[in-house]
Amino acid sequence: MADFELDPAFVATSHKVADLPLCEVRLQDDSRYPWLVLIPRQPDLREIEELDTAHRIQLMEEIVLAGTAVRAVGAALGLAVDKLNVGALGNVTAQLHVHVVGRRKDDPAWPGPVWGHSPASVYSTEALAAPIAAARKALKA
């Protein structure tokens, strides 16, 4: 996937976790939520429908795997996940990406969406190691 370029917005708001067969996996830089972002490593994608059938199936498999990893991140942070939210919005950053967010009934945005709720609570450098390690272990990456 040589022509793939990650939108700079992802670099500014997330941390690389791993590469799966299709997607780059990133930890969203908001410590209030166990939150991974999957970005298919193919150039110029905006919509899921632009993936061929095999890649759409692969994306779904990676979303399910990311859900397991989000639960592991939540456990590492002491934030048990009550519900997984999955969304491919792209209203702000058009590059195709899928958010997999672990939600809990006591999180700051519950039951509403996390987007635009309030400013992110970014991870400290020291706090990044545990959630990234948990995600990598769950992803087998």
Tab-separated table of C-alpha atoms in Angstrom:
chain	number	residue	atom	x	y	z
A	1	MET	CA	0.000	0.000	0.000
A	2	ALA	CA	2.792	2.273	-1.102
A	3	ASP	CA	0.661	5.306	-2.045
A	4	PHE	CA	-1.115	5.445	1.323
A	5	GLU	CA	-0.628	8.683	3.235
A	6	LEU	CA	-2.047	9.199	6.705
A	7	ASP	CA	-3.964	12.440	7.108
A	8	PRO	CA	-1.953	14.698	9.457
A	9	ALA	CA	-5.040	15.092	11.656
A	10	PHE	CA	-4.577	11.500	12.849
A	11	VAL	CA	-0.954	12.126	13.771
A	12	ALA	CA	-2.043	15.145	15.812
A	13	THR	CA	-4.867	13.394	17.683
A	14	SER	CA	-3.815	9.747	18.074
A	15	HIS	CA	-0.917	7.345	18.639
A	16	LYS	CA	0.057	4.432	16.404
A	17	VAL	CA	-0.672	1.024	17.908
A	18	ALA	CA	-0.204	-1.481	15.084
A	19	ASP	CA	-0.768	-2.403	11.460
A	20	LEU	CA	-3.381	-5.038	10.706
A	21	PRO	CA	-3.667	-6.594	7.222
A	22	LEU	CA	-5.846	-3.687	6.012
A	23	CYS	CA	-5.769	-0.943	8.608
A	24	GLU	CA	-3.413	1.125	10.644
A	25	VAL	CA	-4.686	1.070	14.232
A	26	ARG	CA	-4.330	4.197	16.350
A	27	LEU	CA	-5.205	5.019	19.961
A	28	GLN	CA	-7.285	8.202	20.103
A	29	ASP	CA	-5.605	10.702	22.418
A	30	ASP	CA	-8.449	10.999	24.925
A	31	SER	CA	-7.848	9.068	28.123
A	32	ARG	CA	-11.501	9.275	29.180
A	33	TYR	CA	-12.488	6.639	26.636
A	34	PRO	CA	-10.919	3.371	25.440
A	35	TRP	CA	-10.874	4.409	21.785
A	36	LEU	CA	-9.191	3.007	18.690
A	37	VAL	CA	-9.299	4.319	15.144
A	38	LEU	CA	-8.872	2.046	12.114
A	39	ILE	CA	-7.570	3.660	8.914
A	40	PRO	CA	-7.463	1.454	5.802
A	41	ARG	CA	-3.988	1.770	4.279
A	42	GLN	CA	-5.189	2.479	0.746
A	43	PRO	CA	-4.871	5.818	-1.025
A	44	ASP	CA	-7.659	8.341	-1.522
A	45	LEU	CA	-10.490	6.532	0.291
A	46	ARG	CA	-13.413	8.492	1.714
A	47	GLU	CA	-16.219	5.934	1.940
A	48	ILE	CA	-16.520	2.254	2.860
A	49	GLU	CA	-18.240	1.646	-0.482
A	50	GLU	CA	-14.955	2.506	-2.221
A	51	LEU	CA	-13.355	-0.666	-0.827
A	52	ASP	CA	-13.707	-3.797	-2.910
A	53	THR	CA	-15.759	-6.631	-1.439
A	54	ALA	CA	-12.796	-8.512	0.021
A	55	HIS	CA	-11.517	-5.371	1.751
A	56	ARG	CA	-14.985	-4.527	3.115
A	57	ILE	CA	-15.095	-7.998	4.667
A	58	GLN	CA	-11.560	-7.523	6.010
A	59	LEU	CA	-12.561	-4.156	7.487
A	60	MET	CA	-15.463	-5.757	9.346
A	61	GLU	CA	-13.150	-8.443	10.756
A	62	GLU	CA	-10.711	-5.754	11.887
A	63	ILE	CA	-13.534	-3.752	13.503
A	64	VAL	CA	-14.546	-6.829	15.514
A	65	LEU	CA	-10.921	-7.420	16.519
A	66	ALA	CA	-10.591	-3.746	17.473
A	67	GLY	CA	-13.633	-4.139	19.723
A	68	THR	CA	-11.762	-6.826	21.639
A	69	ALA	CA	-8.751	-4.517	21.831
A	70	VAL	CA	-10.893	-1.597	23.042
A	71	ARG	CA	-12.181	-3.787	25.882
A	72	ALA	CA	-8.550	-4.655	26.725
A	73	VAL	CA	-7.608	-0.963	26.690
A	74	GLY	CA	-10.537	-0.254	28.988
A	75	ALA	CA	-9.378	-2.937	31.401
A	76	ALA	CA	-5.843	-1.493	31.379
A	77	LEU	CA	-7.252	1.949	32.186
A	78	GLY	CA	-9.724	0.709	34.803
A	79	LEU	CA	-12.608	1.783	32.545
A	80	ALA	CA	-14.816	-1.249	32.003
A	81	VAL	CA	-16.666	-1.065	28.682
A	82	ASP	CA	-20.472	-1.317	28.843
A	83	LYS	CA	-21.075	-0.717	25.120
A	84	LEU	CA	-19.005	-0.483	21.956
A	85	ASN	CA	-19.746	2.383	19.597
A	86	VAL	CA	-18.549	2.019	15.992
A	87	GLY	CA	-18.673	4.894	13.556
A	88	ALA	CA	-17.278	5.976	10.200
A	89	LEU	CA	-18.154	9.657	10.185
A	90	GLY	CA	-15.496	11.550	8.246
A	91	ASN	CA	-17.251	14.904	8.546
A	92	VAL	CA	-14.095	16.632	9.808
A	93	THR	CA	-11.344	14.338	8.483
A	94	ALA	CA	-12.495	12.932	5.144
A	95	GLN	CA	-9.950	10.084	4.896
A	96	LEU	CA	-11.801	6.815	5.478
A	97	HIS	CA	-11.494	5.749	9.098
A	98	VAL	CA	-13.588	3.867	11.630
A	99	HIS	CA	-13.823	4.753	15.309
A	100	VAL	CA	-14.284	1.944	17.828
A	101	VAL	CA	-15.095	3.539	21.174
A	102	GLY	CA	-15.659	1.840	24.498
A	103	ARG	CA	-18.492	3.534	26.331
A	104	ARG	CA	-19.642	3.229	29.909
A	105	LYS	CA	-22.655	4.578	31.735
A	106	ASP	CA	-20.471	6.887	33.853
A	107	ASP	CA	-18.384	8.348	31.000
A	108	PRO	CA	-18.539	12.130	30.531
A	109	ALA	CA	-20.636	12.024	27.341
A	110	TRP	CA	-23.016	9.134	28.177
A	111	PRO	CA	-25.449	8.482	26.577
A	112	GLY	CA	-24.686	11.020	23.841
A	113	PRO	CA	-21.900	10.913	21.266
A	114	VAL	CA	-18.285	11.505	22.292
A	115	TRP	CA	-17.642	13.769	19.304
A	116	GLY	CA	-17.759	17.440	20.201
A	117	HIS	CA	-18.808	16.732	23.783
A	118	SER	CA	-15.818	18.399	25.443
A	119	PRO	CA	-12.076	18.853	24.931
A	120	ALA	CA	-10.005	15.666	25.017
A	121	SER	CA	-8.088	14.669	28.119
A	122	VAL	CA	-4.809	13.720	26.444
A	123	TYR	CA	-2.626	10.903	27.718
A	124	SER	CA	0.577	11.760	29.516
A	125	THR	CA	3.665	10.158	28.020
A	126	GLU	CA	3.836	7.741	30.951
A	127	ALA	CA	0.149	6.807	30.693
A	128	LEU	CA	0.385	5.743	27.029
A	129	ALA	CA	2.342	2.533	27.592
A	130	ALA	CA	-0.399	0.495	29.299
A	131	PRO	CA	-3.246	1.078	26.825
A	132	ILE	CA	-0.997	0.621	23.795
A	133	ALA	CA	0.445	-2.611	25.218
A	134	ALA	CA	-3.057	-3.893	26.013
A	135	ALA	CA	-4.283	-3.085	22.513
A	136	ARG	CA	-1.263	-4.735	20.865
A	137	LYS	CA	-1.721	-7.877	22.951
A	138	ALA	CA	-5.414	-8.118	22.038
A	139	LEU	CA	-4.641	-7.464	18.381
A	140	LYS	CA	-1.793	-10.005	18.486
A	141	ALA	CA	0.377	-7.295	16.921
